[in-house]
Amino acid sequence: MTLSDRSTAQDTLEATQRTQIRRIPQRGDYDRETIDRILDEGLICHVGFVVDGQPFVIPTSYGRMGDCLYIHGSPASRMLRSLSGGIEVCVTVTLLDGLVLARSAFHHSMNYRSVVLFGTATLVQDFEDKQAALKAFTEHIIPGRWAEVRSPNRAEVQGTTVLSLPLHEASAKVRTGPPIDDEADYNIPVWAGVLPLELQTTAPIADPQLTSEMPIPEYIRGYSRRSVVSNKTP
Amino acid sequence: MTLSDRSTAQDTLEATQRTQIRRIPQRGDYDRETIDRILDEGLICHVGFVVDGQPFVIPTSYGRMGDCLYIHGSPASRMLRSLSGGIEVCVTVTLLDGLVLARSAFHHSMNYRSVVLFGTATLVQDFEDKQAALKAFTEHIIPGRWAEVRSPNRAEVQGTTVLSLPLHEASAKVRTGPPIDDEADYNIPVWAGVLPLELQTTAPIADPQLTSEMPIPEYIRGYSRRSVVSNKTP
């Protein structure tokens, strides 16, 4: 996102009937920077949509450009088959940061950051807009990769359904910190605290079909979601 | 799950209109063992439900006992306020196993295991059943923890909404292995392969309110989701 993109965005979104955090409202956050950082760190979202009254929740990858989230259309293809216009979706991204171990079973919890985004997803039809979205998908997953691989050809761009969703109606919810126990429980003699969780990489596995010794690029060796997000939203 | 539980379960679920894998069907799996292992390894699910035609997707923790998935009712409370009967939900659990780096942008992918479960969630009303579900929640997150902490008292059990969902209509979808490139792309001189991802723990953070030096239990020091699942579904 460039600074000029940013200047047109709302810094803080308005809570709506749908995005108002009702349960533990102090964990709610409507700040665009909080929301963007969570979206930029996540790798997959869960897309919810309705067909004949039936909810569907499908995991898929995504990308963000400025004030829009882009998703691959295939997960919604059940719906796209019957609808030509926009479709109502709820897109949720959740990052797990830790297990919160309290002294009572009841106060066990998790530290997490999540974003829930509502809106009408529309098909991206323009060829260049679709190309840009495909680049955003790749760069969202592995920044630096796009420049090194073969770009999508015309048939690949045309064969990919891309949906765009404005970042207008969204909320973040965040829990951090130690367990909160009932006062009477603090003297129970059991370890309490947080067991942090992090999505980490292990050693890269080369494709057996690599024809020659190929160095592993720096953007793979030094990969972490936290560095991805700090590069995108400084 | 005990062996006697298991003998009453269907080993392989029937694909239905809703669970039939349409996109890349060879990744679909209706085997209960595959489904159970994914559910047992996951920490959170995304619950989808519909209010006035609007989809909601909320992340929450869960537990499995035999042929039922249990979720905290709070995420569905918008709906429970207006409905006394069962509610139609779609519950999705997704585990990310790796980034799949192909030679073309188009063939980039992710290795993952996911379960999509459909059904009617009903309120668990019986006091002892609710207690058992609360134990399943805690033991799902950290096996061994339940025995060491204060059990929920009557007010806590009564104050928690628990929903039960039968594991009857579900499918798993799994991608593993290296990238699959177009034949013509295999000679592009770029590293290709899989960057494995794993949800790992980092050093436990003691609650600042721990009153004395308390040893960190073995079930925390040796914690990993893979050992959790191998202990539950041998």
PDB file of C-alpha atoms in Angstrom, chain A residues 24-232:
ATOM      1  CA  ILE A  24     -16.127  -8.943  25.529  1.00  0.00           C
ATOM      2  CA  PRO A  25     -16.366  -5.601  23.675  1.00  0.00           C
ATOM      3  CA  GLN A  26     -13.106  -4.283  25.144  1.00  0.00           C
ATOM      4  CA  ARG A  27     -11.307  -6.716  22.819  1.00  0.00           C
ATOM      5  CA  GLY A  28     -12.790  -4.995  19.756  1.00  0.00           C
ATOM      6  CA  ASP A  29     -10.782  -2.712  17.501  1.00  0.00           C
ATOM      7  CA  TYR A  30     -11.974  -0.840  14.416  1.00  0.00           C
ATOM      8  CA  ASP A  31      -8.640   0.742  13.611  1.00  0.00           C
ATOM      9  CA  ARG A  32      -7.617   0.166  10.006  1.00  0.00           C
ATOM     10  CA  GLU A  33      -3.955  -0.255  10.924  1.00  0.00           C
ATOM     11  CA  THR A  34      -4.792  -3.062  13.378  1.00  0.00           C
ATOM     12  CA  ILE A  35      -7.066  -4.684  10.806  1.00  0.00           C
ATOM     13  CA  ASP A  36      -4.520  -4.379   7.977  1.00  0.00           C
ATOM     14  CA  ARG A  37      -1.692  -5.849  10.041  1.00  0.00           C
ATOM     15  CA  ILE A  38      -3.762  -8.916  10.890  1.00  0.00           C
ATOM     16  CA  LEU A  39      -4.857  -9.355   7.272  1.00  0.00           C
ATOM     17  CA  ASP A  40      -1.277  -8.939   6.062  1.00  0.00           C
ATOM     18  CA  GLU A  41       0.103 -11.500   8.518  1.00  0.00           C
ATOM     19  CA  GLY A  42      -2.532 -14.168   7.855  1.00  0.00           C
ATOM     20  CA  LEU A  43      -2.075 -16.734   5.114  1.00  0.00           C
ATOM     21  CA  ILE A  44      -5.614 -17.990   4.703  1.00  0.00           C
ATOM     22  CA  CYS A  45      -9.078 -16.653   5.331  1.00  0.00           C
ATOM     23  CA  HIS A  46     -12.338 -18.481   5.906  1.00  0.00           C
ATOM     24  CA  VAL A  47     -15.033 -17.300   3.507  1.00  0.00           C
ATOM     25  CA  GLY A  48     -18.643 -17.678   4.592  1.00  0.00           C
ATOM     26  CA  PHE A  49     -21.530 -17.482   2.148  1.00  0.00           C
ATOM     27  CA  VAL A  50     -25.086 -18.726   1.957  1.00  0.00           C
ATOM     28  CA  VAL A  51     -26.682 -21.008  -0.620  1.00  0.00           C
ATOM     29  CA  ASP A  52     -30.407 -21.724  -0.200  1.00  0.00           C
ATOM     30  CA  GLY A  53     -30.219 -20.741   3.458  1.00  0.00           C
ATOM     31  CA  GLN A  54     -27.285 -23.073   4.090  1.00  0.00           C
ATOM     32  CA  PRO A  55     -24.016 -21.583   5.370  1.00  0.00           C
ATOM     33  CA  PHE A  56     -20.734 -22.634   3.754  1.00  0.00           C
ATOM     34  CA  VAL A  57     -17.304 -21.862   5.233  1.00  0.00           C
ATOM     35  CA  ILE A  58     -14.367 -22.457   2.893  1.00  0.00           C
ATOM     36  CA  PRO A  59     -10.669 -21.787   3.588  1.00  0.00           C
ATOM     37  CA  THR A  60      -8.813 -19.989   0.840  1.00  0.00           C
ATOM     38  CA  SER A  61      -5.845 -17.731   0.260  1.00  0.00           C
ATOM     39  CA  TYR A  62      -6.193 -14.027  -0.329  1.00  0.00           C
ATOM     40  CA  GLY A  63      -4.364 -10.787  -0.915  1.00  0.00           C
ATOM     41  CA  ARG A  64      -4.881  -7.194   0.138  1.00  0.00           C
ATOM     42  CA  MET A  65      -4.330  -4.129  -2.018  1.00  0.00           C
ATOM     43  CA  GLY A  66      -5.126  -0.855  -0.307  1.00  0.00           C
ATOM     44  CA  ASP A  67      -8.779  -0.856   0.694  1.00  0.00           C
ATOM     45  CA  CYS A  68      -9.720  -4.158  -0.934  1.00  0.00           C
ATOM     46  CA  LEU A  69      -9.358  -7.803  -0.076  1.00  0.00           C
ATOM     47  CA  TYR A  70      -9.104 -10.165  -3.034  1.00  0.00           C
ATOM     48  CA  ILE A  71     -10.031 -13.837  -2.916  1.00  0.00           C
ATOM     49  CA  HIS A  72      -9.942 -16.603  -5.441  1.00  0.00           C
ATOM     50  CA  GLY A  73     -13.416 -17.182  -6.716  1.00  0.00           C
ATOM     51  CA  SER A  74     -13.306 -20.944  -6.844  1.00  0.00           C
ATOM     52  CA  PRO A  75     -14.452 -21.527  -3.245  1.00  0.00           C
ATOM     53  CA  ALA A  76     -17.576 -19.540  -4.002  1.00  0.00           C
ATOM     54  CA  SER A  77     -18.196 -21.247  -7.302  1.00  0.00           C
ATOM     55  CA  ARG A  78     -21.303 -23.029  -6.012  1.00  0.00           C
ATOM     56  CA  MET A  79     -22.726 -19.598  -5.601  1.00  0.00           C
ATOM     57  CA  LEU A  80     -21.206 -17.961  -8.649  1.00  0.00           C
ATOM     58  CA  ARG A  81     -22.855 -20.534 -10.849  1.00  0.00           C
ATOM     59  CA  SER A  82     -26.253 -19.141  -9.936  1.00  0.00           C
ATOM     60  CA  LEU A  83     -25.497 -15.481  -9.313  1.00  0.00           C
ATOM     61  CA  SER A  84     -24.205 -12.947 -11.753  1.00  0.00           C
ATOM     62  CA  GLY A  85     -24.231  -9.984  -9.396  1.00  0.00           C
ATOM     63  CA  GLY A  86     -22.494  -9.495  -6.073  1.00  0.00           C
ATOM     64  CA  ILE A  87     -22.640 -12.017  -3.245  1.00  0.00           C
ATOM     65  CA  GLU A  88     -22.841 -11.345   0.483  1.00  0.00           C
ATOM     66  CA  VAL A  89     -19.848 -12.813   2.261  1.00  0.00           C
ATOM     67  CA  CYS A  90     -18.257 -12.825   5.675  1.00  0.00           C
ATOM     68  CA  VAL A  91     -14.488 -13.266   5.543  1.00  0.00           C
ATOM     69  CA  THR A  92     -12.616 -14.122   8.737  1.00  0.00           C
ATOM     70  CA  VAL A  93      -8.861 -14.238   9.329  1.00  0.00           C
ATOM     71  CA  THR A  94      -7.591 -15.642  12.629  1.00  0.00           C
ATOM     72  CA  LEU A  95      -4.057 -15.691  14.010  1.00  0.00           C
ATOM     73  CA  LEU A  96      -3.374 -17.849  17.047  1.00  0.00           C
ATOM     74  CA  ASP A  97      -0.780 -16.364  19.386  1.00  0.00           C
ATOM     75  CA  GLY A  98      -0.891 -18.573  22.442  1.00  0.00           C
ATOM     76  CA  LEU A  99      -2.655 -20.860  24.869  1.00  0.00           C
ATOM     77  CA  VAL A 100      -3.725 -19.109  28.059  1.00  0.00           C
ATOM     78  CA  LEU A 101      -3.494 -21.459  31.030  1.00  0.00           C
ATOM     79  CA  ALA A 102      -5.458 -20.349  34.039  1.00  0.00           C
ATOM     80  CA  ARG A 103      -5.845 -21.929  37.466  1.00  0.00           C
ATOM     81  CA  SER A 104      -9.461 -22.848  36.769  1.00  0.00           C
ATOM     82  CA  ALA A 105     -10.648 -24.763  33.705  1.00  0.00           C
ATOM     83  CA  PHE A 106     -13.264 -22.072  33.149  1.00  0.00           C
ATOM     84  CA  HIS A 107     -10.760 -19.253  32.609  1.00  0.00           C
ATOM     85  CA  HIS A 108      -8.583 -21.054  30.091  1.00  0.00           C
ATOM     86  CA  SER A 109      -8.423 -19.038  26.917  1.00  0.00           C
ATOM     87  CA  MET A 110      -6.354 -18.303  23.836  1.00  0.00           C
ATOM     88  CA  ASN A 111      -4.446 -15.260  22.756  1.00  0.00           C
ATOM     89  CA  TYR A 112      -5.425 -14.422  19.214  1.00  0.00           C
ATOM     90  CA  ARG A 113      -5.958 -11.682  16.685  1.00  0.00           C
ATOM     91  CA  SER A 114      -8.870 -11.938  14.290  1.00  0.00           C
ATOM     92  CA  VAL A 115     -10.602  -9.835  11.674  1.00  0.00           C
ATOM     93  CA  VAL A 116     -14.196 -10.287  10.563  1.00  0.00           C
ATOM     94  CA  LEU A 117     -15.083  -8.523   7.316  1.00  0.00           C
ATOM     95  CA  PHE A 118     -18.563  -8.210   5.832  1.00  0.00           C
ATOM     96  CA  GLY A 119     -19.546  -7.057   2.416  1.00  0.00           C
ATOM     97  CA  THR A 120     -20.596  -7.796  -1.097  1.00  0.00           C
ATOM     98  CA  ALA A 121     -17.944  -9.568  -3.115  1.00  0.00           C
ATOM     99  CA  THR A 122     -17.921  -8.720  -6.787  1.00  0.00           C
ATOM    100  CA  LEU A 123     -16.191 -10.357  -9.725  1.00  0.00           C
ATOM    101  CA  VAL A 124     -13.070  -8.617 -10.936  1.00  0.00           C
ATOM    102  CA  GLN A 125     -13.568  -8.509 -14.701  1.00  0.00           C
ATOM    103  CA  ASP A 126     -10.915  -6.130 -15.997  1.00  0.00           C
ATOM    104  CA  PHE A 127      -7.878  -8.031 -17.280  1.00  0.00           C
ATOM    105  CA  GLU A 128      -5.266  -5.746 -15.741  1.00  0.00           C
ATOM    106  CA  ASP A 129      -7.084  -5.582 -12.413  1.00  0.00           C
ATOM    107  CA  LYS A 130      -7.114  -9.384 -12.366  1.00  0.00           C
ATOM    108  CA  GLN A 131      -3.402  -9.510 -13.130  1.00  0.00           C
ATOM    109  CA  ALA A 132      -2.763  -7.108 -10.260  1.00  0.00           C
ATOM    110  CA  ALA A 133      -4.851  -9.262  -7.917  1.00  0.00           C
ATOM    111  CA  LEU A 134      -2.959 -12.409  -8.932  1.00  0.00           C
ATOM    112  CA  LYS A 135       0.278 -10.602  -8.182  1.00  0.00           C
ATOM    113  CA  ALA A 136      -1.142  -9.574  -4.802  1.00  0.00           C
ATOM    114  CA  PHE A 137      -1.976 -13.235  -4.018  1.00  0.00           C
ATOM    115  CA  THR A 138       1.576 -14.379  -4.751  1.00  0.00           C
ATOM    116  CA  GLU A 139       3.272 -11.461  -3.006  1.00  0.00           C
ATOM    117  CA  HIS A 140       0.981 -11.876   0.006  1.00  0.00           C
ATOM    118  CA  ILE A 141       2.222 -15.425   0.464  1.00  0.00           C
ATOM    119  CA  ILE A 142       5.895 -14.919  -0.431  1.00  0.00           C
ATOM    120  CA  PRO A 143       7.097 -11.378  -1.048  1.00  0.00           C
ATOM    121  CA  GLY A 144       9.763 -11.402  -3.730  1.00  0.00           C
ATOM    122  CA  ARG A 145       8.466 -14.485  -5.506  1.00  0.00           C
ATOM    123  CA  TRP A 146       6.503 -12.778  -8.283  1.00  0.00           C
ATOM    124  CA  ALA A 147       9.609 -11.300  -9.931  1.00  0.00           C
ATOM    125  CA  GLU A 148      11.267 -14.716 -10.243  1.00  0.00           C
ATOM    126  CA  VAL A 149       8.534 -16.952 -11.613  1.00  0.00           C
ATOM    127  CA  ARG A 150       6.614 -17.119 -14.856  1.00  0.00           C
ATOM    128  CA  SER A 151       3.768 -14.601 -14.852  1.00  0.00           C
ATOM    129  CA  PRO A 152       0.239 -15.800 -15.588  1.00  0.00           C
ATOM    130  CA  ASN A 153      -0.503 -15.938 -19.303  1.00  0.00           C
ATOM    131  CA  ARG A 154      -3.758 -14.724 -20.817  1.00  0.00           C
ATOM    132  CA  ALA A 155      -5.511 -18.083 -20.467  1.00  0.00           C
ATOM    133  CA  GLU A 156      -4.509 -18.404 -16.801  1.00  0.00           C
ATOM    134  CA  VAL A 157      -5.738 -14.908 -15.967  1.00  0.00           C
ATOM    135  CA  GLN A 158      -9.003 -15.499 -17.790  1.00  0.00           C
ATOM    136  CA  GLY A 159      -9.459 -18.895 -16.175  1.00  0.00           C
ATOM    137  CA  THR A 160      -9.141 -17.575 -12.630  1.00  0.00           C
ATOM    138  CA  THR A 161     -12.165 -16.159 -10.866  1.00  0.00           C
ATOM    139  CA  VAL A 162     -11.179 -13.277  -8.622  1.00  0.00           C
ATOM    140  CA  LEU A 163     -13.523 -11.631  -6.161  1.00  0.00           C
ATOM    141  CA  SER A 164     -12.990  -8.214  -4.671  1.00  0.00           C
ATOM    142  CA  LEU A 165     -14.322  -7.120  -1.302  1.00  0.00           C
ATOM    143  CA  PRO A 166     -14.049  -3.550   0.019  1.00  0.00           C
ATOM    144  CA  LEU A 167     -12.491  -3.116   3.467  1.00  0.00           C
ATOM    145  CA  HIS A 168     -15.336  -0.927   4.697  1.00  0.00           C
ATOM    146  CA  GLU A 169     -17.189  -2.999   7.254  1.00  0.00           C
ATOM    147  CA  ALA A 170     -14.734  -4.867   9.416  1.00  0.00           C
ATOM    148  CA  SER A 171     -13.648  -5.306  12.993  1.00  0.00           C
ATOM    149  CA  ALA A 172     -10.650  -6.791  14.712  1.00  0.00           C
ATOM    150  CA  LYS A 173     -10.724  -8.685  17.975  1.00  0.00           C
ATOM    151  CA  VAL A 174      -7.556  -9.189  19.969  1.00  0.00           C
ATOM    152  CA  ARG A 175      -6.699 -10.975  23.207  1.00  0.00           C
ATOM    153  CA  THR A 176      -3.238 -10.609  24.702  1.00  0.00           C
ATOM    154  CA  GLY A 177      -1.618 -11.152  28.066  1.00  0.00           C
ATOM    155  CA  PRO A 178      -1.762 -13.553  30.994  1.00  0.00           C
ATOM    156  CA  PRO A 179      -4.760 -15.504  32.313  1.00  0.00           C
ATOM    157  CA  ILE A 180      -7.340 -13.668  34.384  1.00  0.00           C
ATOM    158  CA  ASP A 181      -8.364 -15.882  37.266  1.00  0.00           C
ATOM    159  CA  ASP A 182     -10.991 -15.461  39.947  1.00  0.00           C
ATOM    160  CA  GLU A 183      -9.451 -13.806  42.981  1.00  0.00           C
ATOM    161  CA  ALA A 184      -9.974 -16.884  45.150  1.00  0.00           C
ATOM    162  CA  ASP A 185      -8.117 -19.120  42.692  1.00  0.00           C
ATOM    163  CA  TYR A 186      -4.768 -17.324  42.637  1.00  0.00           C
ATOM    164  CA  ASN A 187      -3.393 -19.477  45.428  1.00  0.00           C
ATOM    165  CA  ILE A 188      -4.104 -22.788  43.684  1.00  0.00           C
ATOM    166  CA  PRO A 189      -0.655 -24.391  43.353  1.00  0.00           C
ATOM    167  CA  VAL A 190      -0.531 -24.947  39.600  1.00  0.00           C
ATOM    168  CA  TRP A 191       1.593 -23.354  36.904  1.00  0.00           C
ATOM    169  CA  ALA A 192      -0.296 -20.629  35.075  1.00  0.00           C
ATOM    170  CA  GLY A 193       0.701 -18.444  32.176  1.00  0.00           C
ATOM    171  CA  VAL A 194       0.849 -18.350  28.414  1.00  0.00           C
ATOM    172  CA  LEU A 195       2.270 -20.931  26.034  1.00  0.00           C
ATOM    173  CA  PRO A 196       3.038 -18.816  22.946  1.00  0.00           C
ATOM    174  CA  LEU A 197       2.248 -20.246  19.515  1.00  0.00           C
ATOM    175  CA  GLU A 198       3.766 -19.222  16.230  1.00  0.00           C
ATOM    176  CA  LEU A 199       3.467 -20.470  12.678  1.00  0.00           C
ATOM    177  CA  GLN A 200       7.062 -21.333  11.911  1.00  0.00           C
ATOM    178  CA  THR A 201       8.832 -22.724   8.903  1.00  0.00           C
ATOM    179  CA  THR A 202      10.986 -25.833   8.909  1.00  0.00           C
ATOM    180  CA  ALA A 203      13.693 -26.728   6.367  1.00  0.00           C
ATOM    181  CA  PRO A 204      12.613 -26.137   2.730  1.00  0.00           C
ATOM    182  CA  ILE A 205      12.008 -29.305   0.709  1.00  0.00           C
ATOM    183  CA  ALA A 206      13.291 -29.009  -2.849  1.00  0.00           C
ATOM    184  CA  ASP A 207      11.051 -30.269  -5.636  1.00  0.00           C
ATOM    185  CA  PRO A 208      12.493 -33.667  -6.682  1.00  0.00           C
ATOM    186  CA  GLN A 209      12.161 -32.447 -10.264  1.00  0.00           C
ATOM    187  CA  LEU A 210      14.603 -29.562  -9.810  1.00  0.00           C
ATOM    188  CA  THR A 211      16.995 -30.281 -12.673  1.00  0.00           C
ATOM    189  CA  SER A 212      20.114 -28.686 -11.220  1.00  0.00           C
ATOM    190  CA  GLU A 213      21.490 -27.414  -7.931  1.00  0.00           C
ATOM    191  CA  MET A 214      19.471 -24.258  -7.361  1.00  0.00           C
ATOM    192  CA  PRO A 215      20.172 -21.915  -4.446  1.00  0.00           C
ATOM    193  CA  ILE A 216      17.312 -21.342  -2.028  1.00  0.00           C
ATOM    194  CA  PRO A 217      16.377 -17.661  -2.354  1.00  0.00           C
ATOM    195  CA  GLU A 218      16.865 -15.369   0.616  1.00  0.00           C
ATOM    196  CA  TYR A 219      13.099 -14.619   0.755  1.00  0.00           C
ATOM    197  CA  ILE A 220      12.567 -18.318   1.508  1.00  0.00           C
ATOM    198  CA  ARG A 221      15.485 -18.850   3.901  1.00  0.00           C
ATOM    199  CA  GLY A 222      14.573 -15.764   5.933  1.00  0.00           C
ATOM    200  CA  TYR A 223      10.811 -16.295   5.717  1.00  0.00           C
ATOM    201  CA  SER A 224       8.521 -15.371   8.582  1.00  0.00           C
ATOM    202  CA  ARG A 225       5.008 -13.945   8.611  1.00  0.00           C
ATOM    203  CA  ARG A 226       6.059 -11.246  11.036  1.00  0.00           C
ATOM    204  CA  SER A 227       8.711  -9.895   8.697  1.00  0.00           C
ATOM    205  CA  VAL A 228       6.191 -10.039   5.835  1.00  0.00           C
ATOM    206  CA  VAL A 229       3.778  -7.808   7.704  1.00  0.00           C
ATOM    207  CA  SER A 230       6.380  -5.385   9.009  1.00  0.00           C
ATOM    208  CA  ASN A 231       7.586  -4.843   5.437  1.00  0.00           C
ATOM    209  CA  LYS A 232       4.069  -4.221   4.139  1.00  0.00           C
TER     210      LYS A 232
END
